[in-house]
Coordinates of C-alpha atoms in Angstrom, one line a residue:
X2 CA 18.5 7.5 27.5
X3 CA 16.4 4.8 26.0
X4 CA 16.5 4.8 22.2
X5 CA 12.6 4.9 22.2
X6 CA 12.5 7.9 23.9
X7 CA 14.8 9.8 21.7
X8 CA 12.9 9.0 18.9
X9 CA 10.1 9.9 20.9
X10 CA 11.7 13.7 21.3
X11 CA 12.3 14.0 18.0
X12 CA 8.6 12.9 16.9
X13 CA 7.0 15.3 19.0
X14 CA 9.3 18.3 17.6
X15 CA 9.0 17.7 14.5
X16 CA 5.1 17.2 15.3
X17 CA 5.3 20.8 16.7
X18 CA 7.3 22.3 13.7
X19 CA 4.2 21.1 11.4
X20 CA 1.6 22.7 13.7
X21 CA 4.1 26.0 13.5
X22 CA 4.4 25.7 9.7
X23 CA 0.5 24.9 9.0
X24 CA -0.5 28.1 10.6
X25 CA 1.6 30.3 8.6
X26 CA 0.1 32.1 5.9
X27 CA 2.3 30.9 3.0
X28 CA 1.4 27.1 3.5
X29 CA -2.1 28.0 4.7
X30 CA -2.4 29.6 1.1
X31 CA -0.6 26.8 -0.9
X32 CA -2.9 23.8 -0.9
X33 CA -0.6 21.3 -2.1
X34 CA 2.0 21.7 0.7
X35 CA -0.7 22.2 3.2
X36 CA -2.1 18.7 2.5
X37 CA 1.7 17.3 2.5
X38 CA 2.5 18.7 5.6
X39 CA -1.2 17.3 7.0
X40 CA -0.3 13.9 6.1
X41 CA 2.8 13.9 7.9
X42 CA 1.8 14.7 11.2
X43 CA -1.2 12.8 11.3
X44 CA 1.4 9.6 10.3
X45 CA 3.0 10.8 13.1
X46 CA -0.2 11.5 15.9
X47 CA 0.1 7.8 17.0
X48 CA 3.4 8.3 18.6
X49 CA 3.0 12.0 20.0
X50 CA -0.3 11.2 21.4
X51 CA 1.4 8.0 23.6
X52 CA 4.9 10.0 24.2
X53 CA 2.5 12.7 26.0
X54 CA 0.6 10.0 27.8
X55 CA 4.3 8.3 28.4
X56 CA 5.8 11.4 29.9
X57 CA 2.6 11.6 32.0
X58 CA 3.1 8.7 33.6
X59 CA 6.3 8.7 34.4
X60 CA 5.8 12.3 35.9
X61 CA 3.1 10.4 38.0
X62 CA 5.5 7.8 39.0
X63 CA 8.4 10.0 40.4
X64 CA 5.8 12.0 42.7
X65 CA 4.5 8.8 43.5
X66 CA 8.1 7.8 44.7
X67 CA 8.7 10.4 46.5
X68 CA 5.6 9.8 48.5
X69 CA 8.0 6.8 50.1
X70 CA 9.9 9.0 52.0
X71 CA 6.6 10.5 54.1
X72 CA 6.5 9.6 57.5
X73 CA 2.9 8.6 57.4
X74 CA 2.7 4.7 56.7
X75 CA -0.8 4.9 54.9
X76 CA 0.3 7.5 52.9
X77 CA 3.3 5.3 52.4
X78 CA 1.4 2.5 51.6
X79 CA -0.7 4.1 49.1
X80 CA 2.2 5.7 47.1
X81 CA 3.3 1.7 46.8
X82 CA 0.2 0.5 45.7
X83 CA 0.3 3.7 43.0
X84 CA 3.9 2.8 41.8
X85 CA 2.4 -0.7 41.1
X86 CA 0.0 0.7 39.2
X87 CA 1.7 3.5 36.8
X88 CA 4.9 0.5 36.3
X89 CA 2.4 -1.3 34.7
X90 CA 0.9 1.3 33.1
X91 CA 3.8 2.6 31.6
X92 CA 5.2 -1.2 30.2
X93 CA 2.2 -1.3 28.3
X94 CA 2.7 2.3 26.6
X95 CA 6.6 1.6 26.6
X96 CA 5.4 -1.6 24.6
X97 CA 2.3 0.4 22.6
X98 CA 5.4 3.4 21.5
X99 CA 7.7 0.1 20.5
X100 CA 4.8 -0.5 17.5
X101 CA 3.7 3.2 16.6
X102 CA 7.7 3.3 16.3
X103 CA 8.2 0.0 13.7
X104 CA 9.4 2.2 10.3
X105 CA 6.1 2.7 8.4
X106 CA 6.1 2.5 4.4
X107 CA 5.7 6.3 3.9
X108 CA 3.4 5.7 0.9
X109 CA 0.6 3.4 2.6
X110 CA -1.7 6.3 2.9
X111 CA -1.7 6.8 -1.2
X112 CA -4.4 5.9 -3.6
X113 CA -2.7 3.0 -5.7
X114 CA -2.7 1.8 -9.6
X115 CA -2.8 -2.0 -9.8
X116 CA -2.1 -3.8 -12.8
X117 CA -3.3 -6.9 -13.7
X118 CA -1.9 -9.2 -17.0
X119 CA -3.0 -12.6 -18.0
X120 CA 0.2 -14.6 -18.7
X121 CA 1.2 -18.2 -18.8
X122 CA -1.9 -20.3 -19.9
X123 CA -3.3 -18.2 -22.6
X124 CA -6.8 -17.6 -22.9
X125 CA -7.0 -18.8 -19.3
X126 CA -4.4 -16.7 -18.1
X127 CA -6.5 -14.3 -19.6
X128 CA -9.9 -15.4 -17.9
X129 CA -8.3 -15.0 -14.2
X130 CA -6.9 -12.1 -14.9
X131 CA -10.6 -10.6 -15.0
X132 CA -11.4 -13.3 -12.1
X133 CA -8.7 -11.2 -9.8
X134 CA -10.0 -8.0 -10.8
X135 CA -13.7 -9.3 -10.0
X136 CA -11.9 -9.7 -6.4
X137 CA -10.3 -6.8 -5.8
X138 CA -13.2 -4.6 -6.9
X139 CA -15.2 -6.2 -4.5
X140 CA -12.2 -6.2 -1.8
X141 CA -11.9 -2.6 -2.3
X142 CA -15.9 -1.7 -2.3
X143 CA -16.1 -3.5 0.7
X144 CA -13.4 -1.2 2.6
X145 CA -15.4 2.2 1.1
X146 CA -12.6 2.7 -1.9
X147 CA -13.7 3.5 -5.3
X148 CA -12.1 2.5 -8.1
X149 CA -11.3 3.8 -11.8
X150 CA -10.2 1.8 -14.6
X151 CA -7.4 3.2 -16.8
X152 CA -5.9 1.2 -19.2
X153 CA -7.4 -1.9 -20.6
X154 CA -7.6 -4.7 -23.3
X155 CA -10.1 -7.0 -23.3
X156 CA -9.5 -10.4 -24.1
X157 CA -11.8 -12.6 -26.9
X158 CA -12.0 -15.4 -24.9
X159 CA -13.0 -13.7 -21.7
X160 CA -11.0 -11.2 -19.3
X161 CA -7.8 -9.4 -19.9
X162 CA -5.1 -9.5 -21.4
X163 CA -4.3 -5.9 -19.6
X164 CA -6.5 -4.0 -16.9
X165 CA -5.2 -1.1 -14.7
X166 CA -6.9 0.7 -12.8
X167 CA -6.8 3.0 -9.5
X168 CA -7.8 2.5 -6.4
X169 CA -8.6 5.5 -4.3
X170 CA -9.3 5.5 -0.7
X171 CA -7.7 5.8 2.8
X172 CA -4.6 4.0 2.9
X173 CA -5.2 2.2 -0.3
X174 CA -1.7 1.3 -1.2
X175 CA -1.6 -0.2 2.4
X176 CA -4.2 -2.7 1.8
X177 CA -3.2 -3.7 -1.8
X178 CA 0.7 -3.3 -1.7
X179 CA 1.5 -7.4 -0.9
X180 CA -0.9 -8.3 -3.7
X181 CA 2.3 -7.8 -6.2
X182 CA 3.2 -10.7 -7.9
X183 CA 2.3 -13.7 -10.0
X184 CA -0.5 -15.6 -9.0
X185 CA -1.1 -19.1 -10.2
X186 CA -4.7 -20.9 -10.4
X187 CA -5.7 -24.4 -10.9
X188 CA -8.8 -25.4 -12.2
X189 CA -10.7 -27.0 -15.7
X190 CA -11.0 -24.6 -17.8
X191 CA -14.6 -24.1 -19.8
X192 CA -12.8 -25.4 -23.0
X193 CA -11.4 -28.4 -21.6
X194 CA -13.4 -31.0 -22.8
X195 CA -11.6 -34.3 -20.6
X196 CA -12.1 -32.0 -17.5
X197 CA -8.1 -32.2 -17.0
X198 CA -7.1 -29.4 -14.2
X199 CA -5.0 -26.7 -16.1
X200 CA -1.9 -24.2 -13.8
X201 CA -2.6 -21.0 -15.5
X202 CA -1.2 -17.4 -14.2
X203 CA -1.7 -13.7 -14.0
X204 CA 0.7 -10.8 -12.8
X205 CA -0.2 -8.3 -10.8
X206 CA 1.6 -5.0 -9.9
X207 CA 0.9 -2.5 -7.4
X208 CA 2.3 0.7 -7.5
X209 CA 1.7 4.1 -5.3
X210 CA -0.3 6.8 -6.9
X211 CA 3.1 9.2 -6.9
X212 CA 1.9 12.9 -6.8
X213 CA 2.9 15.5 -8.8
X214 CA 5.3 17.0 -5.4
X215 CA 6.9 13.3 -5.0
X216 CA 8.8 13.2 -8.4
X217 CA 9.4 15.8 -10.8
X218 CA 9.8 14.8 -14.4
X219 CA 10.9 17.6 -17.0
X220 CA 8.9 17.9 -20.3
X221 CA 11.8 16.9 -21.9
X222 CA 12.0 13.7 -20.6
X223 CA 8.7 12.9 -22.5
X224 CA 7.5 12.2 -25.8
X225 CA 3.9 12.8 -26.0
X226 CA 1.8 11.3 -29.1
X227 CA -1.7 10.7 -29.8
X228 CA -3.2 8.2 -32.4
X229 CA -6.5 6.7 -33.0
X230 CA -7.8 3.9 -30.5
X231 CA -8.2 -0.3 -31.5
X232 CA -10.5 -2.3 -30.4
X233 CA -13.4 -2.2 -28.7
X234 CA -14.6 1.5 -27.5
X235 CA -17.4 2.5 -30.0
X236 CA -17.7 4.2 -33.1
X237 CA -16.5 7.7 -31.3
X238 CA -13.2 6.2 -29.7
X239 CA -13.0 4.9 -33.0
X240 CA -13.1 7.6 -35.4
X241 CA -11.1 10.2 -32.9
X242 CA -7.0 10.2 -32.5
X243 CA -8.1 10.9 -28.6
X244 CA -5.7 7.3 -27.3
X245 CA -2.5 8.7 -25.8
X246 CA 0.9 7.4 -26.1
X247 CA 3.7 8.5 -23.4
X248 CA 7.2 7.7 -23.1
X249 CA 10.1 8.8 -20.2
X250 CA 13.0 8.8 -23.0
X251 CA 15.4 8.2 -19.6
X252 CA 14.1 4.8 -18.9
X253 CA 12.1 3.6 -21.9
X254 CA 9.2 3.1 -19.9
X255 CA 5.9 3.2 -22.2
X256 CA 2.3 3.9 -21.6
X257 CA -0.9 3.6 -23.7
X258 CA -4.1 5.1 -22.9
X259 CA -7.2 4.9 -25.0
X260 CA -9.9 4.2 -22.4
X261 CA -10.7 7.6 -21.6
X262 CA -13.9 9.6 -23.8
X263 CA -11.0 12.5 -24.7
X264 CA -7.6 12.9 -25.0
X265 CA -7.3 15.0 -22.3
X266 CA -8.4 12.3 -20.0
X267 CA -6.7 9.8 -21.5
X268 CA -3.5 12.2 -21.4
X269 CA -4.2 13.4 -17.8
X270 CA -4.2 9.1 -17.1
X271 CA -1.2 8.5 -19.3
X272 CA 0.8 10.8 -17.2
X273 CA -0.6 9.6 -13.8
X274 CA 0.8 6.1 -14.8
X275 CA 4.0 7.2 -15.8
X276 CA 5.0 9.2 -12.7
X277 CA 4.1 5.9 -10.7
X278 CA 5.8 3.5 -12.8
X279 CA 9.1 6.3 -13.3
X280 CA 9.2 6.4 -9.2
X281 CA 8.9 2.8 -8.9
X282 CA 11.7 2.7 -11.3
X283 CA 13.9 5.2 -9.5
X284 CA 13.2 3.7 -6.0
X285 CA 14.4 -0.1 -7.7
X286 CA 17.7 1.4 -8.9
X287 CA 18.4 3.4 -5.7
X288 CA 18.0 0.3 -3.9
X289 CA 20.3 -1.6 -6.0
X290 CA 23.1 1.1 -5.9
X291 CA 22.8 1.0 -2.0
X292 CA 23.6 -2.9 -2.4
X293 CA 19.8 -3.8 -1.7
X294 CA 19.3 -5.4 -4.6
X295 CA 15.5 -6.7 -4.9
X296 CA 13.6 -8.8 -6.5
X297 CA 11.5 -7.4 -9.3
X298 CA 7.5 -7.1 -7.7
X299 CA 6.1 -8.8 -10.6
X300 CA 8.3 -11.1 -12.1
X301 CA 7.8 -12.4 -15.6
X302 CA 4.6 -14.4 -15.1
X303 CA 6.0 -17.7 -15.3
X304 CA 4.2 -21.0 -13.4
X305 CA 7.5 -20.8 -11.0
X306 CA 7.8 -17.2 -9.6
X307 CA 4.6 -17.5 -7.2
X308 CA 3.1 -15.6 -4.5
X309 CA 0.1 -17.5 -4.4
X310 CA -2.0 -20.4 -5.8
X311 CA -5.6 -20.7 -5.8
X312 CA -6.6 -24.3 -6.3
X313 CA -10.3 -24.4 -7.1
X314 CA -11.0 -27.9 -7.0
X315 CA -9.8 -28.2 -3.3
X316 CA -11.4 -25.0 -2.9
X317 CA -8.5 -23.7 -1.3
X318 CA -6.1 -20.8 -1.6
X319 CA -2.0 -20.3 -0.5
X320 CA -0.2 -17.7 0.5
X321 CA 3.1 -19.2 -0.2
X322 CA 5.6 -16.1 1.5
X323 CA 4.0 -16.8 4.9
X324 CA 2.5 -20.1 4.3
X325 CA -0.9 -19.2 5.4
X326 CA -3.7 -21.7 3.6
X327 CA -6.9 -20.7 3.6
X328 CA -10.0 -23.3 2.7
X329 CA -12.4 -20.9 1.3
X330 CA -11.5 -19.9 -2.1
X331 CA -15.1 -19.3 -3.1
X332 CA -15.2 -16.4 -0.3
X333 CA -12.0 -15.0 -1.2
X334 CA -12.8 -14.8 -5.1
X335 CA -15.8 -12.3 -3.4
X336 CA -13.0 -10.1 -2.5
X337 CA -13.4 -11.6 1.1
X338 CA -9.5 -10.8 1.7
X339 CA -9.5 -9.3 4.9
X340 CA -7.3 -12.5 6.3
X341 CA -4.9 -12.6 3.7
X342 CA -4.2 -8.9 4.2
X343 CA -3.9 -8.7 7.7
X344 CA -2.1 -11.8 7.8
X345 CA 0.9 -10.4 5.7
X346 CA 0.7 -6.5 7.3
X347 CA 0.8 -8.5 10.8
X348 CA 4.1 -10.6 9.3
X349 CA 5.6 -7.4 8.2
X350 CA 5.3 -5.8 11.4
X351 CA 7.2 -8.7 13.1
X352 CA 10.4 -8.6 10.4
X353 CA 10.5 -5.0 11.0
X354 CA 10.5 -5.0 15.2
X355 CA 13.2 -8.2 14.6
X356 CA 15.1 -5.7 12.6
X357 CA 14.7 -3.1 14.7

């Protein structure tokens, strides 16, 4: 049996084990694992709504062959013509099942946190930093997402030195996940006085918006402290110790949260970045005891490690991992980013069917 049709089988049991499950009364009472159980089968609809139409079909097609052995030519002739028709039919679903098959990154449909540091190039780096974030917020108004910042520190000469913030909408991690990495500008910079083009960079990192069910993290793990906020903020953020600080003692990784008006939302934020950054963390050292060792999503910022340059004197911007040049910078910097996106979700489609 064709390895697409066994994979088919399984889809549409499992599919039918959710709808079993979902209208029992202990998940129809516990909201948290009827909304898990929601989003996996409607990541899954795609496939069982074409393996019914496949089997269909083909159910089509063997009466339809059996019509050949009537003794009545017309009816004969018919059945032929009909055979013609349902072949073709079913390539094209055969070919539609082959995509609604390719291995999906189970964490596309989560809200994300991006990150966004200004890093070689100073006070530059700085200034582009809040240039990208200028271009995502647009990118993600213009898809219906809403976004929240959560950490930040402003820069003096303009920007960010640090801005996260999270992005919620409907397969929001989808959209933003390829933005990871450092992206370099060229440009004169408002303090250059002998208009020389400067190469300045930012970092970005994406991460899923982990839910509480996807990772569990004792108490112990954590150190939890809380000291008065710097900066800017006003008098009240000021005056209060309400800015969080959160550690995971297992991996070191540290978060600081002061943004917030309390310290229960700044706590409540504090935590929300540590589960995402802990399961990135986990998920990077499973893959390297498996042998798949990657390369880190961010990088350290240098010139050199490069996803993407945007070169405003030429006005044009580069995609450098699939080598896609786009001649309208100004329209991307309006969070026009539609065919950057679908140019890399479209590129890792292919490596995944040429894996598959």
């Amino acid at each position: 049996m064709d390895a697409k049709i066994i994979k088919c089988q399984e889809i549409e049991k499992r599919y039918n084990e959710i709808s079993d499950l979902m209208s029992t009364e202990e998940v129809a009472s516990d909201p948290k694992q009827f909304t898990k159980l929601s989003k996996e089968q409607a990541s899954i609809k795609g496939a069982f709504d074409a393996y019914q139409e496949y089997k269909k079909l083909t159910s089509a097609l063997k009466d339809a062959e059996e019509m050949l052995n009537e003794d009545d030519e017309e009816l004969k002739a018919m059945a032929a013509q009909e055979i013609q028709e349902l072949k073709e039919k079913i390539e094209a679903i055969e070919k539609h099942i082959e995509v609604l098959l390719i291995p999906k990154d189970p964490e596309d449909g989560y809200d994300c946190i991006v990150e966004i540091r200004g890093a070689a190039g100073g006070d530059e780096g700085n200034i582009f930093a809040g240039d990208l974030f200028r271009m995502y917020s647009y990118y993600a108004e213009s898809l219906g997402y809403k976004i929240q910042v959560m950490e930040s520190s402003e820069s003096e000469a303009g920007g960010y030195a640090l801005i996260s913030f999270l992005v919620k909408g409907q397969d929001a991690y989808r959209h933003f996940k390829f933005e990871s990495g450092a992206h370099r500008v060229q440009r004169v910079p408002k303090t250059e006085t002998q208009g020389r083009i400067h190469t300045s960079t930012a970092t970005v990192l994406v991460l899923p918006d982990i839910e509480e069910t996807d990772i569990e993290i004792p108490d112990s793990d954590l150190t939890i402290e809380t000291h008065r906020s710097s900066g800017a903020g006003g008098q009240h953020i000021n005056k209060t110790d309400s800015a969080v600080r959160i550690t995971h003692i297992p991996t070191g990784i540290t978060v600081n949260c002061q943004d917030g008006r309390s310290q229960m939302a700044n706590r409540e934020t504090a935590l929300k970045i540590i589960r995402a950054r802990v399961y990135e963390e986990m998920a990077r050292r499973k893959a390297e005891k498996e042998g798949a060792i990657r390369k880190s999503k961010i990088g350290t910022g240098d010139r050199s490690e490069k996803i993407r340059t945007y070169n405003y004197p030429q006005n044009r911007v580069s995609d450098h991992r699939i080598g896609l040049t786009i001649t309208q910078l100004d329209r991307i910097m309006e969070g026009k980013l539609d065919d950057i996106v679908n140019a890399l979700l479209a590129n890792d489609e292919k490596e995944k069917l040429l894996n598959e």
